[in-house]
mmCIF file of C-alpha atoms in Angstrom:
data_model
loop_
_atom_site.group_PDB
_atom_site.id
_atom_site.type_symbol
_atom_site.label_atom_id
_atom_site.label_comp_id
_atom_site.label_asym_id
_atom_site.label_seq_id
_atom_site.Cartn_x
_atom_site.Cartn_y
_atom_site.Cartn_z
ATOM 1 C CA MET A 692 -9.070 -2.147 59.874
ATOM 2 C CA ILE A 693 -7.481 -5.383 58.562
ATOM 3 C CA LYS A 694 -10.641 -7.352 59.366
ATOM 4 C CA LYS A 695 -12.737 -4.796 57.460
ATOM 5 C CA ARG A 696 -10.476 -5.028 54.423
ATOM 6 C CA VAL A 697 -10.576 -8.841 54.511
ATOM 7 C CA LEU A 698 -14.384 -8.777 54.746
ATOM 8 C CA CYS A 699 -14.604 -6.289 51.888
ATOM 9 C CA CYS A 700 -12.307 -8.409 49.715
ATOM 10 C CA SER A 701 -14.242 -11.591 50.476
ATOM 11 C CA MET A 702 -17.512 -9.915 49.507
ATOM 12 C CA LEU A 703 -16.020 -8.722 46.229
ATOM 13 C CA LEU A 704 -14.702 -12.219 45.547
ATOM 14 C CA SER A 705 -18.137 -13.687 46.197
ATOM 15 C CA VAL A 706 -19.694 -11.245 43.740
ATOM 16 C CA LEU A 707 -17.162 -12.164 41.054
ATOM 17 C CA ILE A 708 -17.602 -15.910 41.566
ATOM 18 C CA LEU A 709 -21.387 -15.741 41.476
ATOM 19 C CA SER A 710 -21.307 -13.533 38.391
ATOM 20 C CA LYS A 711 -18.937 -15.993 36.665
ATOM 21 C CA LEU A 712 -21.078 -18.999 37.518
ATOM 22 C CA TYR A 713 -24.203 -17.568 35.973
ATOM 23 C CA SER A 714 -22.926 -15.415 33.162
ATOM 24 C CA SER A 715 -22.866 -18.335 30.712
ATOM 25 C CA THR A 716 -26.190 -19.967 31.567
ATOM 26 C CA LYS A 717 -28.820 -20.532 28.883
ATOM 27 C CA PRO A 718 -31.649 -17.980 28.474
ATOM 28 C CA LYS A 719 -34.213 -20.485 29.715
ATOM 29 C CA ALA A 720 -32.393 -20.620 33.045
ATOM 30 C CA GLU A 721 -33.629 -17.104 33.747
ATOM 31 C CA GLU A 722 -36.730 -18.677 35.252
ATOM 32 C CA ASP A 723 -34.608 -20.792 37.606
ATOM 33 C CA PRO A 724 -35.636 -19.782 41.163
ATOM 34 C CA LEU A 725 -32.202 -20.666 42.506
ATOM 35 C CA ARG A 726 -30.485 -18.454 39.937
ATOM 36 C CA LYS A 727 -32.886 -15.625 40.684
ATOM 37 C CA ALA A 728 -32.209 -15.873 44.412
ATOM 38 C CA LEU A 729 -28.456 -15.927 43.878
ATOM 39 C CA LEU A 730 -28.593 -12.880 41.577
ATOM 40 C CA GLU A 731 -30.617 -11.006 44.172
ATOM 41 C CA GLN A 732 -27.952 -11.896 46.719
ATOM 42 C CA VAL A 733 -25.270 -10.557 44.387
ATOM 43 C CA GLU A 734 -27.133 -7.249 44.038
ATOM 44 C CA LYS A 735 -27.553 -6.973 47.787
ATOM 45 C CA ARG A 736 -23.836 -7.514 48.297
ATOM 46 C CA LYS A 737 -23.028 -4.890 45.705
ATOM 47 C CA ALA A 738 -25.295 -2.451 47.536
ATOM 48 C CA THR A 739 -23.640 -3.339 50.852
ATOM 49 C CA LEU A 740 -20.225 -2.621 49.377
ATOM 50 C CA ALA A 741 -21.413 0.718 47.984
ATOM 51 C CA LEU A 742 -22.761 1.698 51.397
ATOM 52 C CA SER A 743 -19.762 0.501 53.413
ATOM 53 C CA PRO A 744 -18.119 3.068 55.720
ATOM 54 C CA GLU A 745 -14.882 2.763 53.757
ATOM 55 C CA LYS A 746 -16.605 3.649 50.474
ATOM 56 C CA GLN A 747 -18.566 6.474 52.068
ATOM 57 C CA LYS A 748 -15.395 7.953 53.559
ATOM 58 C CA GLU A 749 -13.507 7.580 50.285
ATOM 59 C CA ALA A 750 -16.242 9.375 48.344
ATOM 60 C CA TYR A 751 -16.580 12.139 50.922
ATOM 61 C CA TYR A 752 -12.845 12.796 51.169
ATOM 62 C CA SER A 753 -12.478 12.905 47.390
ATOM 63 C CA SER A 754 -15.033 15.752 47.338
ATOM 64 C CA ILE A 755 -13.098 17.978 49.749
ATOM 65 C CA THR A 756 -11.352 21.014 48.283
ATOM 66 C CA PHE A 757 -10.034 24.375 49.399
ATOM 67 C CA ALA A 758 -10.432 27.333 47.039
ATOM 68 C CA ASN A 759 -11.162 24.867 44.223
ATOM 69 C CA GLU A 760 -7.856 23.096 44.851
ATOM 70 C CA ASP A 761 -7.765 19.428 45.899
ATOM 71 C CA VAL A 762 -6.797 18.556 49.453
ATOM 72 C CA PRO A 763 -4.480 15.499 49.176
ATOM 73 C CA LEU A 764 -6.302 13.335 51.686
ATOM 74 C CA HIS A 765 -4.896 10.218 50.006
ATOM 75 C CA SER A 766 -1.728 11.024 51.959
ATOM 76 C CA PRO A 767 -1.897 9.351 55.411
ATOM 77 C CA ALA A 768 -0.135 12.321 57.055
ATOM 78 C CA VAL A 769 -2.557 14.842 55.525
ATOM 79 C CA GLU A 770 -5.560 12.660 56.364
ATOM 80 C CA ALA A 771 -4.512 12.276 60.008
ATOM 81 C CA LYS A 772 -3.953 15.999 60.460
ATOM 82 C CA PHE A 773 -7.232 16.902 58.769
ATOM 83 C CA GLU A 774 -9.183 14.469 60.943
ATOM 84 C CA LYS A 775 -7.563 15.927 64.058
ATOM 85 C CA TYR A 776 -8.915 19.409 63.336
ATOM 86 C CA LEU A 777 -12.197 18.193 61.878
ATOM 87 C CA ALA A 778 -12.876 16.456 65.188
ATOM 88 C CA ARG A 779 -12.169 19.697 67.079
ATOM 89 C CA PHE A 780 -14.863 21.542 65.157
ATOM 90 C CA SER A 781 -17.438 18.742 65.278
ATOM 91 C CA TYR A 782 -20.499 19.109 67.491
ATOM 92 C CA ARG A 783 -19.174 16.378 69.772
ATOM 93 C CA ASN A 784 -16.381 18.719 70.905
ATOM 94 C CA GLN A 785 -18.045 22.106 70.428
ATOM 95 C CA GLN A 786 -21.367 21.214 72.072
ATOM 96 C CA SER A 787 -22.696 24.511 70.728
ATOM 97 C CA TYR A 788 -24.379 25.972 67.661
ATOM 98 C CA ASP A 789 -22.585 29.327 67.954
ATOM 99 C CA LEU A 790 -20.325 28.528 65.007
ATOM 100 C CA HIS A 791 -23.269 28.062 62.658
ATOM 101 C CA LYS A 792 -25.128 31.070 64.034
ATOM 102 C CA LYS A 793 -22.142 33.314 63.339
ATOM 103 C CA ALA A 794 -21.697 31.786 59.906
ATOM 104 C CA GLU A 795 -25.351 32.343 59.038
ATOM 105 C CA LYS A 796 -25.172 35.971 60.145
ATOM 106 C CA HIS A 797 -21.873 37.080 58.599
ATOM 107 C CA LEU A 798 -20.600 34.721 55.896
ATOM 108 C CA PRO A 799 -23.043 35.639 53.085
ATOM 109 C CA LYS A 800 -21.930 39.277 53.283
ATOM 110 C CA ILE A 801 -18.237 38.322 53.437
ATOM 111 C CA ALA A 802 -18.609 35.912 50.511
ATOM 112 C CA ALA A 803 -20.279 38.579 48.354
ATOM 113 C CA ILE A 804 -17.457 41.059 48.983
ATOM 114 C CA LEU A 805 -14.763 38.473 48.265
ATOM 115 C CA LYS A 806 -16.528 37.502 45.050
ATOM 116 C CA SER A 807 -16.550 41.127 43.906
ATOM 117 C CA HIS A 808 -12.732 41.040 44.110
ATOM 118 C CA GLY A 809 -12.370 37.636 42.442
ATOM 119 C CA ILE A 810 -11.328 35.861 45.652
ATOM 120 C CA PRO A 811 -12.449 32.219 46.137
ATOM 121 C CA GLU A 812 -15.377 31.935 48.510
ATOM 122 C CA ASP A 813 -13.563 29.572 50.898
ATOM 123 C CA PHE A 814 -11.559 32.524 52.247
ATOM 124 C CA LYS A 815 -14.722 33.679 54.003
ATOM 125 C CA TYR A 816 -13.813 31.253 56.796
ATOM 126 C CA ILE A 817 -10.674 33.204 57.747
ATOM 127 C CA PRO A 818 -12.472 35.582 60.190
ATOM 128 C CA ILE A 819 -13.882 32.550 62.018
ATOM 129 C CA ILE A 820 -10.398 31.131 62.509
ATOM 130 C CA GLU A 821 -8.722 34.480 63.159
ATOM 131 C CA SER A 822 -11.167 36.243 65.478
ATOM 132 C CA ASP A 823 -14.158 33.939 65.978
ATOM 133 C CA MET A 824 -16.076 36.806 64.322
ATOM 134 C CA ASN A 825 -15.368 39.014 67.330
ATOM 135 C CA PRO A 826 -14.002 42.425 66.172
ATOM 136 C CA GLN A 827 -12.920 43.376 69.695
ATOM 137 C CA ILE A 828 -10.179 40.735 69.867
ATOM 138 C CA THR A 829 -6.613 42.026 69.725
ATOM 139 C CA SER A 830 -3.615 39.707 69.671
ATOM 140 C CA HIS A 831 -0.531 40.193 71.843
ATOM 141 C CA LYS A 832 1.275 41.376 68.688
ATOM 142 C CA GLY A 833 -1.329 44.048 67.982
ATOM 143 C CA ALA A 834 -3.398 42.352 65.270
ATOM 144 C CA GLY A 835 -7.055 43.282 65.566
ATOM 145 C CA GLY A 836 -10.541 43.256 64.108
ATOM 146 C CA TYR A 837 -12.428 40.582 62.214
ATOM 147 C CA TRP A 838 -9.488 39.737 59.945
ATOM 148 C CA GLN A 839 -6.807 40.321 62.597
ATOM 149 C CA PHE A 840 -4.852 42.889 60.602
ATOM 150 C CA MET A 841 -1.660 44.371 61.981
ATOM 151 C CA PRO A 842 -2.013 48.188 62.023
ATOM 152 C CA ALA A 843 0.600 48.749 59.297
ATOM 153 C CA THR A 844 -0.944 46.135 56.982
ATOM 154 C CA ALA A 845 -4.437 47.550 57.596
ATOM 155 C CA ARG A 846 -3.294 51.031 56.595
ATOM 156 C CA LEU A 847 -1.453 49.670 53.551
ATOM 157 C CA TYR A 848 -4.726 48.229 52.243
ATOM 158 C CA GLY A 849 -6.874 51.278 52.900
ATOM 159 C CA LEU A 850 -8.077 51.109 56.498
ATOM 160 C CA LYS A 851 -7.890 53.907 59.045
ATOM 161 C CA VAL A 852 -6.246 52.829 62.279
ATOM 162 C CA ASN A 853 -5.449 55.542 64.830
ATOM 163 C CA GLY A 854 -6.370 56.670 68.305
ATOM 164 C CA ALA A 855 -9.849 57.759 67.202
ATOM 165 C CA VAL A 856 -10.796 55.233 64.502
ATOM 166 C CA ASP A 857 -10.103 51.558 63.954
ATOM 167 C CA GLU A 858 -11.696 50.349 60.722
ATOM 168 C CA ARG A 859 -10.393 46.842 61.316
ATOM 169 C CA LYS A 860 -13.553 46.478 63.425
ATOM 170 C CA ASP A 861 -15.803 47.397 60.480
ATOM 171 C CA LEU A 862 -16.792 44.146 58.769
ATOM 172 C CA THR A 863 -17.469 45.647 55.331
ATOM 173 C CA LYS A 864 -14.388 47.868 55.137
ATOM 174 C CA SER A 865 -12.034 45.283 56.624
ATOM 175 C CA THR A 866 -13.303 42.573 54.262
ATOM 176 C CA HIS A 867 -12.632 44.779 51.239
ATOM 177 C CA ALA A 868 -9.128 45.395 52.616
ATOM 178 C CA ALA A 869 -8.612 41.652 53.210
ATOM 179 C CA ALA A 870 -9.696 40.898 49.639
ATOM 180 C CA ARG A 871 -7.135 43.369 48.292
ATOM 181 C CA TYR A 872 -4.456 41.804 50.468
ATOM 182 C CA LEU A 873 -5.373 38.268 49.384
ATOM 183 C CA LYS A 874 -5.259 39.304 45.734
ATOM 184 C CA SER A 875 -1.767 40.748 46.193
ATOM 185 C CA LEU A 876 -0.635 37.502 47.836
ATOM 186 C CA TYR A 877 -2.004 35.499 44.922
ATOM 187 C CA GLN A 878 -0.031 37.640 42.487
ATOM 188 C CA GLU A 879 3.018 36.711 44.549
ATOM 189 C CA PHE A 880 2.439 32.971 45.026
ATOM 190 C CA GLY A 881 0.007 31.910 42.280
ATOM 191 C CA ASP A 882 -1.515 29.260 44.548
ATOM 192 C CA TRP A 883 -4.532 29.849 46.784
ATOM 193 C CA THR A 884 -3.487 27.349 49.443
ATOM 194 C CA LEU A 885 -0.141 29.110 49.786
ATOM 195 C CA VAL A 886 -2.049 32.420 49.890
ATOM 196 C CA ALA A 887 -3.921 31.173 52.966
ATOM 197 C CA ALA A 888 -0.646 30.153 54.609
ATOM 198 C CA ALA A 889 0.932 33.511 53.712
ATOM 199 C CA TYR A 890 -2.049 35.335 55.220
ATOM 200 C CA ASN A 891 -1.202 33.673 58.503
ATOM 201 C CA VAL A 892 2.587 33.859 58.558
ATOM 202 C CA GLY A 893 3.290 36.738 56.171
ATOM 203 C CA GLY A 894 4.329 36.665 52.539
ATOM 204 C CA GLY A 895 8.008 37.371 53.176
ATOM 205 C CA SER A 896 8.325 34.663 55.800
ATOM 206 C CA LEU A 897 6.622 32.064 53.601
ATOM 207 C CA LYS A 898 8.786 32.961 50.595
ATOM 208 C CA GLY A 899 11.877 32.452 52.750
ATOM 209 C CA THR A 900 10.639 29.037 53.894
ATOM 210 C CA ILE A 901 9.901 27.960 50.321
ATOM 211 C CA ARG A 902 13.331 29.129 49.174
ATOM 212 C CA ARG A 903 15.181 27.318 51.986
ATOM 213 C CA GLN A 904 13.264 24.043 51.640
ATOM 214 C CA GLY A 905 12.924 24.045 47.855
ATOM 215 C CA VAL A 906 9.269 23.025 48.202
ATOM 216 C CA LYS A 907 6.242 24.961 46.941
ATOM 217 C CA ASP A 908 3.523 22.626 48.238
ATOM 218 C CA TYR A 909 1.809 23.696 51.461
ATOM 219 C CA TYR A 910 1.156 20.108 52.483
ATOM 220 C CA LYS A 911 4.849 19.193 52.159
ATOM 221 C CA LEU A 912 6.396 22.306 53.715
ATOM 222 C CA ARG A 913 7.777 22.186 57.252
ATOM 223 C CA LEU A 914 6.041 25.139 58.891
ATOM 224 C CA ASN A 915 5.537 26.436 62.403
ATOM 225 C CA GLN A 916 2.631 24.829 64.250
ATOM 226 C CA GLU A 917 0.170 27.685 63.717
ATOM 227 C CA THR A 918 0.781 28.042 59.982
ATOM 228 C CA GLY A 919 1.107 24.297 59.491
ATOM 229 C CA SER A 920 -2.402 23.826 60.884
ATOM 230 C CA TYR A 921 -3.979 26.939 59.338
ATOM 231 C CA VAL A 922 -5.350 25.479 56.094
ATOM 232 C CA TYR A 923 -6.503 22.346 57.906
ATOM 233 C CA LYS A 924 -8.560 24.532 60.239
ATOM 234 C CA LEU A 925 -10.086 26.435 57.319
ATOM 235 C CA VAL A 926 -10.993 23.204 55.508
ATOM 236 C CA SER A 927 -12.425 21.704 58.695
ATOM 237 C CA VAL A 928 -14.606 24.738 59.416
ATOM 238 C CA LYS A 929 -15.800 24.671 55.818
ATOM 239 C CA GLN A 930 -16.864 21.051 56.213
ATOM 240 C CA VAL A 931 -18.828 21.506 59.443
ATOM 241 C CA ILE A 932 -20.541 24.650 58.105
ATOM 242 C CA GLU A 933 -21.487 23.111 54.750
ATOM 243 C CA ASN A 934 -22.287 19.645 56.133
ATOM 244 C CA PRO A 935 -23.869 20.262 59.546
ATOM 245 C CA TYR A 936 -25.758 16.977 59.754
ATOM 246 C CA LYS A 937 -22.719 14.852 58.913
ATOM 247 C CA HIS A 938 -20.719 16.480 61.702
ATOM 248 C CA GLY A 939 -23.352 16.381 64.402
ATOM 249 C CA TYR A 940 -25.068 19.768 64.047
ATOM 250 C CA LYS A 941 -28.415 18.135 63.402
ATOM 251 C CA ARG A 942 -30.558 20.966 64.733
ATOM 252 C CA TYR A 943 -28.980 23.265 62.149
ATOM 253 C CA ALA A 944 -29.426 20.877 59.235
ATOM 254 C CA GLN A 945 -32.663 22.281 57.816
ATOM 255 C CA GLN A 946 -31.785 20.849 54.411
ATOM 256 C CA GLU A 947 -29.494 18.156 53.091
ATOM 257 C CA ASP A 948 -25.776 18.620 53.549
ATOM 258 C CA SER A 949 -23.824 20.097 50.651
ATOM 259 C CA TYR A 950 -21.813 16.897 50.232
ATOM 260 C CA GLN A 951 -24.922 14.713 50.101
ATOM 261 C CA ASN A 952 -26.478 16.857 47.394
ATOM 262 C CA ILE A 953 -23.401 16.712 45.189
ATOM 263 C CA SER A 954 -21.659 13.421 45.794
ATOM 264 C CA GLU A 955 -23.474 10.898 47.929
ATOM 265 C CA ARG A 956 -26.320 10.289 45.501
ATOM 266 C CA ASN A 957 -23.792 9.349 42.835
ATOM 267 C CA LEU A 958 -22.222 6.862 45.234
ATOM 268 C CA LEU A 959 -25.535 5.256 46.073
#
């Protein structure tokens, strides 16, 4: 890393020196072959700097958000944790396209329902993290369905859960219920990142943690391992779904990645 920074600095210094040497030359020197060659070299070095892995990473990370809120990847601790979970969801570790197949099948419908309730689209990734889009999964605590609702919470937000019917397994009905629950959490916390954390650990538990620690920033709170990794998992899944080529899912990249369309062209 130090060698890369030294190289980068030396290239910048070279650009500055060459620019200084030739900025005050007379107009007739424009035909000077040596000057022309040196200016071409300067432009090539500028292009090299723009394309460097460090610059590419910086631009990419600055584009990453969750629910339209910035993810503070300038923090070394946040960056390290994000990269840990991003690597888990990359093709190198998954070695499967199941994630993208499930996303293609279910996420448009989930996103449309969330939008109808005014919920940010990024919450559509919760069922992937919670149940892997498998409605038959039930946790040891009794949470079930796509959104892994506890029975009492499911009933509170309009779902039927009894011996004969379990609407937690109905994607449409459970998504409407999840949207209502997320909206109530936002009214309580006023921050979508905290809403995601509260969805995992429960609103009362998160409020207690915030009160005890005097901190209302998800990325600075000391949380249990599951909740402390929850938003990082959501952001990581979002990245591999929206940028399949960048994260190794090349067979699924039928068009340019979302990040490339928005940010990378500006960098280049």
